[in-house]
Amino acid sequence: MEALFSLVVGVLTASGIYLLLRGRTFPVIVGLALLGYAVNLFLFSTGGLNTHAAAVIGESFAPADPLPQALVLTAIVIGFAMTAFVVILAIRARGDLGSDHVDGQQGEDGDGPR
């Protein structure tokens, strides 16, 4: 189970970094979201991957650690707010600059700054 979980976190991280290096704003936003999901899964795994652990102390010998769950819940809310902010910022930049390239350069398809 841990190997599969590590593989998923690694694939999400690699995909997020690959998309962050793209030249357009939408893949950068998706890359940031994937990287955020990878970090959330990593934080969640720090509490231990117990499949039959109780969430309440005293119900089992190895209860689940609530701290990583609280950290992930907080990170999900902050990540959603930041994604919404970055999407609005990208829409505004596209409207003002006339291009969705992250460096402001003109692309192959001829769209560029006015």
Tab-separated table of C-alpha atoms in Angstrom:
chain	number	residue	atom	x	y	z
A	1	MET	CA	0.000	0.000	0.000
A	2	GLU	CA	2.815	2.400	0.858
A	3	ALA	CA	4.565	1.770	-2.462
A	4	LEU	CA	1.409	2.569	-4.431
A	5	PHE	CA	0.810	5.683	-2.347
A	6	SER	CA	4.407	6.822	-2.891
A	7	LEU	CA	4.086	6.192	-6.615
A	8	VAL	CA	0.903	8.285	-6.808
A	9	VAL	CA	2.526	11.151	-4.883
A	10	GLY	CA	5.582	10.952	-7.151
A	11	VAL	CA	3.510	10.974	-10.343
A	12	LEU	CA	1.449	13.938	-9.117
A	13	THR	CA	4.613	15.823	-8.187
A	14	ALA	CA	6.324	15.105	-11.517
A	15	SER	CA	3.204	16.054	-13.487
A	16	GLY	CA	2.793	19.252	-11.485
A	17	ILE	CA	6.400	20.305	-12.039
A	18	TYR	CA	6.166	19.495	-15.758
A	19	LEU	CA	3.043	21.631	-16.108
A	20	LEU	CA	4.601	24.452	-14.075
A	21	LEU	CA	7.325	24.734	-16.700
A	22	ARG	CA	4.875	25.250	-19.582
A	23	GLY	CA	4.603	28.606	-21.333
A	24	ARG	CA	0.868	29.227	-20.917
A	25	THR	CA	-1.068	30.242	-17.832
A	26	PHE	CA	-3.662	27.448	-17.752
A	27	PRO	CA	-1.117	24.575	-17.585
A	28	VAL	CA	0.734	26.511	-14.875
A	29	ILE	CA	-2.466	26.754	-12.825
A	30	VAL	CA	-3.200	23.047	-13.285
A	31	GLY	CA	0.422	22.263	-12.354
A	32	LEU	CA	0.100	24.267	-9.147
A	33	ALA	CA	-3.099	22.411	-8.304
A	34	LEU	CA	-1.471	19.004	-8.939
A	35	LEU	CA	1.514	19.975	-6.834
A	36	GLY	CA	-0.842	21.059	-4.063
A	37	TYR	CA	-2.638	17.701	-4.221
A	38	ALA	CA	0.708	15.896	-4.010
A	39	VAL	CA	1.711	17.905	-0.945
A	40	ASN	CA	-1.672	17.233	0.672
A	41	LEU	CA	-1.308	13.494	0.102
A	42	PHE	CA	2.228	13.603	1.477
A	43	LEU	CA	1.062	15.464	4.596
A	44	PHE	CA	-1.781	13.000	5.020
A	45	SER	CA	0.641	10.071	4.798
A	46	THR	CA	2.795	11.462	7.618
A	47	GLY	CA	0.113	10.334	10.053
A	48	GLY	CA	0.640	6.724	9.022
A	49	LEU	CA	-1.333	4.636	6.574
A	50	ASN	CA	-3.495	2.592	8.945
A	51	THR	CA	-6.452	1.011	7.197
A	52	HIS	CA	-8.253	-0.261	10.312
A	53	ALA	CA	-7.356	2.455	12.814
A	54	ALA	CA	-10.096	4.227	14.704
A	55	ALA	CA	-10.364	7.998	14.548
A	56	VAL	CA	-11.163	8.154	18.279
A	57	ILE	CA	-8.510	7.501	20.925
A	58	GLY	CA	-9.406	4.498	23.036
A	59	GLU	CA	-11.287	2.578	20.333
A	60	SER	CA	-8.206	0.763	19.021
A	61	PHE	CA	-4.586	0.198	19.978
A	62	ALA	CA	-3.256	2.429	17.166
A	63	PRO	CA	-5.604	5.385	16.626
A	64	ALA	CA	-5.172	7.657	13.610
A	65	ASP	CA	-3.182	10.836	14.147
A	66	PRO	CA	-5.555	13.832	13.817
A	67	LEU	CA	-2.834	16.457	13.237
A	68	PRO	CA	-2.065	15.576	9.579
A	69	GLN	CA	-5.796	15.447	8.888
A	70	ALA	CA	-6.228	18.957	10.283
A	71	LEU	CA	-3.230	20.203	8.286
A	72	VAL	CA	-4.602	18.728	5.067
A	73	LEU	CA	-8.051	20.181	5.679
A	74	THR	CA	-6.520	23.621	6.182
A	75	ALA	CA	-4.311	23.190	3.105
A	76	ILE	CA	-7.329	22.227	0.966
A	77	VAL	CA	-9.169	25.421	1.915
A	78	ILE	CA	-6.120	27.625	1.345
A	79	GLY	CA	-5.315	25.831	-1.928
A	80	PHE	CA	-8.838	26.358	-3.234
A	81	ALA	CA	-8.702	30.068	-2.405
A	82	MET	CA	-5.298	30.481	-4.034
A	83	THR	CA	-6.405	28.597	-7.153
A	84	ALA	CA	-9.440	30.855	-7.494
A	85	PHE	CA	-7.213	33.928	-7.069
A	86	VAL	CA	-4.693	32.729	-9.665
A	87	VAL	CA	-7.452	31.907	-12.175
A	88	ILE	CA	-8.914	35.415	-11.811
A	89	LEU	CA	-5.411	36.878	-12.105
A	90	ALA	CA	-4.779	34.866	-15.303
A	91	ILE	CA	-8.087	35.984	-16.812
A	92	ARG	CA	-7.225	39.596	-16.019
A	93	ALA	CA	-3.728	39.249	-17.487
A	94	ARG	CA	-5.167	37.675	-20.651
A	95	GLY	CA	-7.569	40.580	-21.020
A	96	ASP	CA	-4.967	43.272	-20.383
A	97	LEU	CA	-2.041	41.787	-22.320
A	98	GLY	CA	-3.883	39.923	-25.037
A	99	SER	CA	-1.754	36.832	-24.455
A	100	ASP	CA	-1.781	33.960	-22.018
A	101	HIS	CA	1.965	33.331	-22.119
A	102	VAL	CA	3.547	33.549	-18.704
A	103	ASP	CA	6.512	35.567	-19.990
A	104	GLY	CA	4.458	37.905	-22.199
A	105	GLN	CA	6.094	36.683	-25.417
A	106	GLN	CA	4.181	36.140	-28.616
A	107	GLY	CA	3.440	32.486	-29.376
A	108	GLU	CA	3.452	30.360	-32.529
A	109	ASP	CA	-0.200	31.062	-33.201
A	110	GLY	CA	0.363	34.828	-33.453
A	111	ASP	CA	-1.274	35.932	-30.228
A	112	GLY	CA	0.787	38.400	-28.295
A	113	PRO	CA	0.699	41.782	-26.621
A	114	ARG	CA	-1.241	44.511	-28.405
